[in-house]
Amino acid sequence: MVDPGRLRVLVEVAHAGSIAAAATRMAFTPSALSQQLSKLEREVGARLLDRGPGGVKLTAAGRVLVEHGERVLGELRAADEAVRALLGEEPERLSIGAFPTAGQLLVPGALGEFRSRHPGVQLSLVDLEPPSGYGLVASRELDLLITHRYPGVVLPKADGLQRLRLLDDPLLIAMPAAHPLARAERVALADLGGQEWICGGPGIADLITLERLARRGGIDVKVAFETHNYEVTLALLRAGLGMALLPASVFAEADTTRVVARVLTDARPVRRVYAVLRRRPSALVSEVVELLRTVAESVRWPR
């Protein structure tokens, strides 16, 4: 039988990305964690981690064990919370993971209202770029995850979790204000041929969606400036460089001077934003989700 303590070590290492980082989180020495991992590998009869100078990488057996371990640890934490609830103890913390634009657009209003209602609850927020975070919710290190999905990108498995749609974030064609297409009121896919694009590299969500749209419009995509940082993208656009496919939410908070955004006339791609939580969430988590929905309903996008 797998030792729960060693299983927790494996899950912590997987989440932290390295034995040293996990050791810091767990207040142990790296050598102590390495010994526990070696014992766990002997218990299951398989190598669980490939160790390298840049950190660790899970083997196939390690990935399977982590998936189960996240659920096991989540159930143990659920048992502890259930007993505390029976004794009338309200949870003292609420931890949320969110990608940065959701952290700007949705989270402040929702958590501000939540804090006014529950001043004694300790709140925490961590930046997490999709698809990260599902395992943290399963293991109860996070109570709630706010994540997204671009068109054409496969959603991660959500075993033991529920995924609720919060809003659809339209994807717009952004360009320098001096670009010839900026003077046009209507922009179609066919108009985008021969452009230099600013977007992420292979496998990054915005490029996957852009290439999908390009195939539909019969055009080629030439990535001249590779970045998935929206601030860098906007800085390049303000300097008169390139064209980008950007979520409308980026324009709600960022400096978009000298940048023009257009809705495509023959395609309406959206980045769908979700809340990911456990199937039996606490009353506090359910309340935060409703507050997030209220804020999302107030958002108005360009048409």
mmCIF file of C-alpha atoms in Angstrom, residues 14-298:
data_model
loop_
_atom_site.group_PDB
_atom_site.id
_atom_site.type_symbol
_atom_site.label_atom_id
_atom_site.label_comp_id
_atom_site.label_asym_id
_atom_site.label_seq_id
_atom_site.Cartn_x
_atom_site.Cartn_y
_atom_site.Cartn_z
ATOM 1 C CA ALA A 14 4.975 17.898 -8.884
ATOM 2 C CA HIS A 15 3.246 21.164 -7.966
ATOM 3 C CA ALA A 16 6.461 22.978 -7.014
ATOM 4 C CA GLY A 17 8.437 21.794 -10.057
ATOM 5 C CA SER A 18 11.535 20.805 -8.108
ATOM 6 C CA ILE A 19 12.562 18.918 -4.986
ATOM 7 C CA ALA A 20 14.265 22.023 -3.561
ATOM 8 C CA ALA A 21 11.150 24.186 -3.968
ATOM 9 C CA ALA A 22 8.933 21.501 -2.436
ATOM 10 C CA ALA A 23 11.341 21.133 0.477
ATOM 11 C CA THR A 24 11.045 24.857 1.191
ATOM 12 C CA ARG A 25 7.241 24.675 1.107
ATOM 13 C CA MET A 26 7.172 21.644 3.409
ATOM 14 C CA ALA A 27 9.958 22.860 5.754
ATOM 15 C CA PHE A 28 12.153 19.804 5.094
ATOM 16 C CA THR A 29 15.602 19.400 3.593
ATOM 17 C CA PRO A 30 15.862 18.373 -0.077
ATOM 18 C CA SER A 31 17.765 15.235 0.913
ATOM 19 C CA ALA A 32 14.932 14.184 3.256
ATOM 20 C CA LEU A 33 12.383 14.529 0.434
ATOM 21 C CA SER A 34 14.650 12.657 -1.977
ATOM 22 C CA GLN A 35 14.809 9.767 0.478
ATOM 23 C CA GLN A 36 11.015 9.699 0.764
ATOM 24 C CA LEU A 37 10.656 9.719 -3.008
ATOM 25 C CA SER A 38 13.135 6.858 -3.366
ATOM 26 C CA LYS A 39 11.149 4.817 -0.839
ATOM 27 C CA LEU A 40 7.930 5.593 -2.711
ATOM 28 C CA GLU A 41 9.484 4.423 -5.998
ATOM 29 C CA ARG A 42 10.474 1.164 -4.305
ATOM 30 C CA GLU A 43 6.936 0.783 -2.943
ATOM 31 C CA VAL A 44 5.294 1.097 -6.358
ATOM 32 C CA GLY A 45 8.116 -0.599 -8.264
ATOM 33 C CA ALA A 46 8.534 2.164 -10.844
ATOM 34 C CA ARG A 47 10.530 5.343 -11.423
ATOM 35 C CA LEU A 48 8.292 8.317 -10.750
ATOM 36 C CA LEU A 49 10.557 11.264 -11.552
ATOM 37 C CA ASP A 50 13.225 12.120 -14.081
ATOM 38 C CA ARG A 51 15.673 14.437 -12.340
ATOM 39 C CA GLY A 52 17.546 17.117 -14.288
ATOM 40 C CA PRO A 53 19.423 20.387 -13.714
ATOM 41 C CA GLY A 54 16.257 22.389 -14.433
ATOM 42 C CA GLY A 55 14.075 20.489 -11.974
ATOM 43 C CA VAL A 56 12.091 17.269 -12.169
ATOM 44 C CA LYS A 57 9.725 15.798 -14.717
ATOM 45 C CA LEU A 58 7.094 13.201 -13.947
ATOM 46 C CA THR A 59 7.293 9.854 -15.682
ATOM 47 C CA ALA A 60 4.114 8.208 -16.977
ATOM 48 C CA ALA A 61 3.817 6.288 -13.693
ATOM 49 C CA GLY A 62 4.466 9.488 -11.764
ATOM 50 C CA ARG A 63 1.678 11.342 -13.588
ATOM 51 C CA VAL A 64 -0.813 8.587 -12.802
ATOM 52 C CA LEU A 65 0.183 8.513 -9.141
ATOM 53 C CA VAL A 66 0.009 12.315 -8.839
ATOM 54 C CA GLU A 67 -3.517 12.375 -10.318
ATOM 55 C CA HIS A 68 -4.666 9.845 -7.730
ATOM 56 C CA GLY A 69 -2.604 11.504 -5.003
ATOM 57 C CA GLU A 70 -4.265 14.881 -5.584
ATOM 58 C CA ARG A 71 -7.673 13.307 -5.080
ATOM 59 C CA VAL A 72 -6.536 11.366 -1.997
ATOM 60 C CA LEU A 73 -5.063 14.464 -0.364
ATOM 61 C CA GLY A 74 -8.181 16.407 -1.300
ATOM 62 C CA GLU A 75 -10.387 13.839 0.442
ATOM 63 C CA LEU A 76 -8.205 13.922 3.561
ATOM 64 C CA ARG A 77 -8.470 17.713 3.683
ATOM 65 C CA ALA A 78 -12.220 17.411 3.047
ATOM 66 C CA ALA A 79 -12.534 15.068 6.010
ATOM 67 C CA ASP A 80 -10.738 17.585 8.233
ATOM 68 C CA GLU A 81 -12.961 20.414 6.997
ATOM 69 C CA ALA A 82 -16.107 18.317 7.534
ATOM 70 C CA VAL A 83 -15.196 17.668 11.153
ATOM 71 C CA ARG A 84 -14.442 21.345 11.711
ATOM 72 C CA ALA A 85 -17.777 22.287 10.130
ATOM 73 C CA LEU A 86 -19.556 19.811 12.419
ATOM 74 C CA LEU A 87 -17.926 21.536 15.370
ATOM 75 C CA GLY A 88 -19.144 24.891 14.083
ATOM 76 C CA GLU A 89 -15.747 26.163 12.959
ATOM 77 C CA GLU A 90 -15.971 28.309 9.821
ATOM 78 C CA PRO A 91 -12.988 27.891 7.447
ATOM 79 C CA GLU A 92 -10.469 30.616 8.156
ATOM 80 C CA ARG A 93 -8.982 30.841 4.659
ATOM 81 C CA LEU A 94 -10.023 30.953 1.033
ATOM 82 C CA SER A 95 -7.373 30.460 -1.648
ATOM 83 C CA ILE A 96 -7.905 31.363 -5.301
ATOM 84 C CA GLY A 97 -5.824 30.895 -8.421
ATOM 85 C CA ALA A 98 -6.459 33.120 -11.435
ATOM 86 C CA PHE A 99 -4.808 34.134 -14.686
ATOM 87 C CA PRO A 100 -3.678 37.787 -14.701
ATOM 88 C CA THR A 101 -6.421 39.451 -16.772
ATOM 89 C CA ALA A 102 -9.116 37.747 -14.678
ATOM 90 C CA GLY A 103 -7.196 38.938 -11.645
ATOM 91 C CA GLN A 104 -7.649 42.495 -12.919
ATOM 92 C CA LEU A 105 -11.152 42.288 -14.366
ATOM 93 C CA LEU A 106 -13.142 39.961 -12.101
ATOM 94 C CA VAL A 107 -11.338 39.231 -8.858
ATOM 95 C CA PRO A 108 -11.018 42.675 -7.172
ATOM 96 C CA GLY A 109 -14.744 43.441 -7.224
ATOM 97 C CA ALA A 110 -15.737 39.955 -6.098
ATOM 98 C CA LEU A 111 -13.178 39.694 -3.293
ATOM 99 C CA GLY A 112 -13.791 43.272 -2.160
ATOM 100 C CA GLU A 113 -17.461 42.469 -1.588
ATOM 101 C CA PHE A 114 -16.581 39.102 -0.030
ATOM 102 C CA ARG A 115 -14.167 40.727 2.436
ATOM 103 C CA SER A 116 -16.856 43.179 3.549
ATOM 104 C CA ARG A 117 -19.130 40.228 4.330
ATOM 105 C CA HIS A 118 -16.484 37.975 5.897
ATOM 106 C CA PRO A 119 -13.720 40.133 7.395
ATOM 107 C CA GLY A 120 -12.326 37.234 9.417
ATOM 108 C CA VAL A 121 -11.598 34.939 6.460
ATOM 109 C CA GLN A 122 -7.975 34.949 5.285
ATOM 110 C CA LEU A 123 -7.860 35.443 1.507
ATOM 111 C CA SER A 124 -5.032 34.502 -0.817
ATOM 112 C CA LEU A 125 -4.592 34.862 -4.582
ATOM 113 C CA VAL A 126 -1.952 33.327 -6.819
ATOM 114 C CA ASP A 127 -1.277 33.899 -10.542
ATOM 115 C CA LEU A 128 -1.734 30.723 -12.583
ATOM 116 C CA GLU A 129 -1.616 30.559 -16.366
ATOM 117 C CA PRO A 130 -3.866 27.902 -17.939
ATOM 118 C CA PRO A 131 -3.862 24.956 -17.990
ATOM 119 C CA SER A 132 -2.182 24.978 -14.547
ATOM 120 C CA GLY A 133 -4.181 24.758 -11.335
ATOM 121 C CA TYR A 134 -6.592 21.850 -11.744
ATOM 122 C CA GLY A 135 -4.471 19.564 -9.573
ATOM 123 C CA LEU A 136 -4.207 22.233 -6.899
ATOM 124 C CA VAL A 137 -8.007 22.363 -6.655
ATOM 125 C CA ALA A 138 -8.237 18.564 -6.568
ATOM 126 C CA SER A 139 -5.724 18.417 -3.701
ATOM 127 C CA ARG A 140 -7.458 21.329 -1.925
ATOM 128 C CA GLU A 141 -4.421 23.572 -1.986
ATOM 129 C CA LEU A 142 -6.703 25.919 -3.899
ATOM 130 C CA ASP A 143 -10.398 26.389 -3.160
ATOM 131 C CA LEU A 144 -11.164 27.937 -6.528
ATOM 132 C CA LEU A 145 -9.462 28.340 -9.903
ATOM 133 C CA ILE A 146 -10.323 30.935 -12.549
ATOM 134 C CA THR A 147 -9.038 29.714 -15.891
ATOM 135 C CA HIS A 148 -9.773 30.027 -19.599
ATOM 136 C CA ARG A 149 -9.878 28.181 -22.872
ATOM 137 C CA TYR A 150 -9.090 29.532 -26.349
ATOM 138 C CA PRO A 151 -10.915 28.087 -29.400
ATOM 139 C CA GLY A 152 -9.218 24.915 -30.606
ATOM 140 C CA VAL A 153 -7.442 24.277 -27.281
ATOM 141 C CA VAL A 154 -8.341 21.063 -25.444
ATOM 142 C CA LEU A 155 -9.611 21.520 -21.902
ATOM 143 C CA PRO A 156 -7.773 19.595 -19.156
ATOM 144 C CA LYS A 157 -9.524 16.717 -17.443
ATOM 145 C CA ALA A 158 -11.600 17.815 -14.471
ATOM 146 C CA ASP A 159 -12.086 14.510 -12.638
ATOM 147 C CA GLY A 160 -13.824 15.107 -9.321
ATOM 148 C CA LEU A 161 -14.244 18.813 -10.118
ATOM 149 C CA GLN A 162 -16.856 21.011 -11.731
ATOM 150 C CA ARG A 163 -16.195 23.682 -14.326
ATOM 151 C CA LEU A 164 -18.620 26.624 -14.493
ATOM 152 C CA ARG A 165 -18.609 29.219 -17.265
ATOM 153 C CA LEU A 166 -18.225 32.770 -16.006
ATOM 154 C CA LEU A 167 -18.104 34.755 -19.244
ATOM 155 C CA ASP A 168 -17.049 34.790 -22.895
ATOM 156 C CA ASP A 169 -14.140 37.130 -23.595
ATOM 157 C CA PRO A 170 -14.211 38.152 -27.297
ATOM 158 C CA LEU A 171 -10.953 37.905 -29.233
ATOM 159 C CA LEU A 172 -10.214 41.076 -31.200
ATOM 160 C CA ILE A 173 -7.762 41.967 -33.947
ATOM 161 C CA ALA A 174 -5.414 44.576 -32.475
ATOM 162 C CA MET A 175 -3.152 46.756 -34.616
ATOM 163 C CA PRO A 176 -1.223 50.024 -34.480
ATOM 164 C CA ALA A 177 -3.422 53.083 -34.956
ATOM 165 C CA ALA A 178 -1.397 53.950 -38.085
ATOM 166 C CA HIS A 179 -2.048 50.564 -39.722
ATOM 167 C CA PRO A 180 -4.032 50.831 -43.012
ATOM 168 C CA LEU A 181 -6.712 48.447 -41.681
ATOM 169 C CA ALA A 182 -7.257 50.699 -38.662
ATOM 170 C CA ARG A 183 -9.150 53.087 -40.950
ATOM 171 C CA ALA A 184 -11.573 50.348 -41.996
ATOM 172 C CA GLU A 185 -14.763 49.898 -40.006
ATOM 173 C CA ARG A 186 -15.048 46.236 -41.048
ATOM 174 C CA VAL A 187 -12.225 43.676 -40.997
ATOM 175 C CA ALA A 188 -12.583 40.128 -42.334
ATOM 176 C CA LEU A 189 -10.269 37.119 -42.155
ATOM 177 C CA ALA A 190 -9.279 37.513 -45.788
ATOM 178 C CA ASP A 191 -7.987 41.033 -45.020
ATOM 179 C CA LEU A 192 -5.349 39.635 -42.654
ATOM 180 C CA GLY A 193 -3.113 37.917 -45.188
ATOM 181 C CA GLY A 194 0.525 38.981 -45.365
ATOM 182 C CA GLN A 195 0.563 40.529 -41.880
ATOM 183 C CA GLU A 196 3.339 40.251 -39.297
ATOM 184 C CA TRP A 197 1.878 38.795 -36.105
ATOM 185 C CA ILE A 198 2.699 39.137 -32.417
ATOM 186 C CA CYS A 199 1.745 36.018 -30.476
ATOM 187 C CA GLY A 200 2.965 33.047 -28.479
ATOM 188 C CA GLY A 201 5.082 30.222 -29.809
ATOM 189 C CA PRO A 202 4.114 26.699 -30.905
ATOM 190 C CA GLY A 203 1.559 25.145 -28.581
ATOM 191 C CA ILE A 204 0.579 28.482 -27.004
ATOM 192 C CA ALA A 205 -3.184 29.083 -26.986
ATOM 193 C CA ASP A 206 -3.322 32.329 -28.985
ATOM 194 C CA LEU A 207 -1.244 30.851 -31.815
ATOM 195 C CA ILE A 208 -3.417 27.730 -31.910
ATOM 196 C CA THR A 209 -6.506 29.907 -32.319
ATOM 197 C CA LEU A 210 -4.840 32.246 -34.825
ATOM 198 C CA GLU A 211 -3.750 29.347 -37.021
ATOM 199 C CA ARG A 212 -7.252 27.901 -36.821
ATOM 200 C CA LEU A 213 -8.739 31.201 -38.011
ATOM 201 C CA ALA A 214 -6.092 31.507 -40.744
ATOM 202 C CA ARG A 215 -7.006 28.108 -42.173
ATOM 203 C CA ARG A 216 -10.637 29.162 -42.216
ATOM 204 C CA GLY A 217 -9.768 32.393 -44.056
ATOM 205 C CA GLY A 218 -7.294 30.771 -46.445
ATOM 206 C CA ILE A 219 -4.351 32.872 -45.293
ATOM 207 C CA ASP A 220 -0.895 32.174 -43.870
ATOM 208 C CA VAL A 221 0.350 33.232 -40.443
ATOM 209 C CA LYS A 222 3.806 34.785 -40.146
ATOM 210 C CA VAL A 223 4.877 35.203 -36.512
ATOM 211 C CA ALA A 224 7.450 38.000 -36.443
ATOM 212 C CA PHE A 225 7.396 38.775 -32.707
ATOM 213 C CA GLU A 226 7.017 35.836 -30.338
ATOM 214 C CA THR A 227 5.675 36.635 -26.874
ATOM 215 C CA HIS A 228 2.706 35.658 -24.730
ATOM 216 C CA ASN A 229 3.066 38.730 -22.503
ATOM 217 C CA TYR A 230 0.235 41.174 -23.207
ATOM 218 C CA GLU A 231 2.213 44.181 -21.984
ATOM 219 C CA VAL A 232 5.007 43.384 -24.441
ATOM 220 C CA THR A 233 2.433 42.855 -27.189
ATOM 221 C CA LEU A 234 0.782 46.225 -26.549
ATOM 222 C CA ALA A 235 4.157 47.965 -26.369
ATOM 223 C CA LEU A 236 5.058 46.575 -29.784
ATOM 224 C CA LEU A 237 1.697 47.653 -31.198
ATOM 225 C CA ARG A 238 2.114 51.161 -29.778
ATOM 226 C CA ALA A 239 5.506 51.277 -31.520
ATOM 227 C CA GLY A 240 3.773 50.585 -34.845
ATOM 228 C CA LEU A 241 4.793 46.926 -35.091
ATOM 229 C CA GLY A 242 2.757 43.883 -36.025
ATOM 230 C CA MET A 243 -0.787 42.755 -35.396
ATOM 231 C CA ALA A 244 -2.212 40.598 -32.604
ATOM 232 C CA LEU A 245 -5.222 38.548 -31.580
ATOM 233 C CA LEU A 246 -6.091 39.844 -28.102
ATOM 234 C CA PRO A 247 -8.904 39.256 -25.597
ATOM 235 C CA ALA A 248 -11.202 42.227 -25.118
ATOM 236 C CA SER A 249 -10.481 42.057 -21.379
ATOM 237 C CA VAL A 250 -6.919 43.223 -22.053
ATOM 238 C CA PHE A 251 -8.305 46.563 -23.203
ATOM 239 C CA ALA A 252 -10.217 47.099 -19.967
ATOM 240 C CA GLU A 253 -7.143 47.897 -17.859
ATOM 241 C CA ALA A 254 -4.101 48.283 -20.152
ATOM 242 C CA ASP A 255 -2.568 51.312 -21.867
ATOM 243 C CA THR A 256 -3.989 51.030 -25.381
ATOM 244 C CA THR A 257 -3.020 54.458 -26.705
ATOM 245 C CA ARG A 258 -2.051 54.281 -30.389
ATOM 246 C CA VAL A 259 -3.672 50.828 -30.597
ATOM 247 C CA VAL A 260 -6.901 50.015 -32.445
ATOM 248 C CA ALA A 261 -9.023 46.870 -31.948
ATOM 249 C CA ARG A 262 -11.495 45.496 -34.478
ATOM 250 C CA VAL A 263 -14.137 42.753 -34.267
ATOM 251 C CA LEU A 264 -13.906 40.288 -37.139
ATOM 252 C CA THR A 265 -16.969 40.398 -39.378
ATOM 253 C CA ASP A 266 -16.868 36.741 -40.436
ATOM 254 C CA ALA A 267 -15.728 35.062 -37.215
ATOM 255 C CA ARG A 268 -16.472 35.716 -33.569
ATOM 256 C CA PRO A 269 -13.829 33.812 -31.594
ATOM 257 C CA VAL A 270 -14.043 34.016 -27.807
ATOM 258 C CA ARG A 271 -11.816 33.065 -24.916
ATOM 259 C CA ARG A 272 -14.156 31.274 -22.522
ATOM 260 C CA VAL A 273 -13.513 31.959 -18.832
ATOM 261 C CA TYR A 274 -14.351 29.289 -16.241
ATOM 262 C CA ALA A 275 -14.445 28.810 -12.497
ATOM 263 C CA VAL A 276 -13.120 25.384 -11.459
ATOM 264 C CA LEU A 277 -14.114 24.101 -8.033
ATOM 265 C CA ARG A 278 -14.872 20.886 -6.220
ATOM 266 C CA ARG A 279 -18.195 19.154 -6.774
ATOM 267 C CA ARG A 280 -19.230 19.781 -3.180
ATOM 268 C CA PRO A 281 -17.853 23.272 -2.523
ATOM 269 C CA SER A 282 -18.104 25.050 0.788
ATOM 270 C CA ALA A 283 -20.692 27.770 1.227
ATOM 271 C CA LEU A 284 -17.916 30.379 1.079
ATOM 272 C CA VAL A 285 -16.608 29.109 -2.265
ATOM 273 C CA SER A 286 -20.144 29.062 -3.704
ATOM 274 C CA GLU A 287 -20.602 32.638 -2.512
ATOM 275 C CA VAL A 288 -17.400 33.787 -4.235
ATOM 276 C CA VAL A 289 -18.506 32.107 -7.478
ATOM 277 C CA GLU A 290 -21.806 34.001 -7.353
ATOM 278 C CA LEU A 291 -19.953 37.252 -6.739
ATOM 279 C CA LEU A 292 -17.687 36.532 -9.711
ATOM 280 C CA ARG A 293 -20.764 35.900 -11.858
ATOM 281 C CA THR A 294 -22.271 39.203 -10.750
ATOM 282 C CA VAL A 295 -19.101 41.072 -11.734
ATOM 283 C CA ALA A 296 -18.928 39.160 -15.041
ATOM 284 C CA GLU A 297 -22.504 40.147 -15.890
ATOM 285 C CA SER A 298 -21.554 43.822 -15.587
#
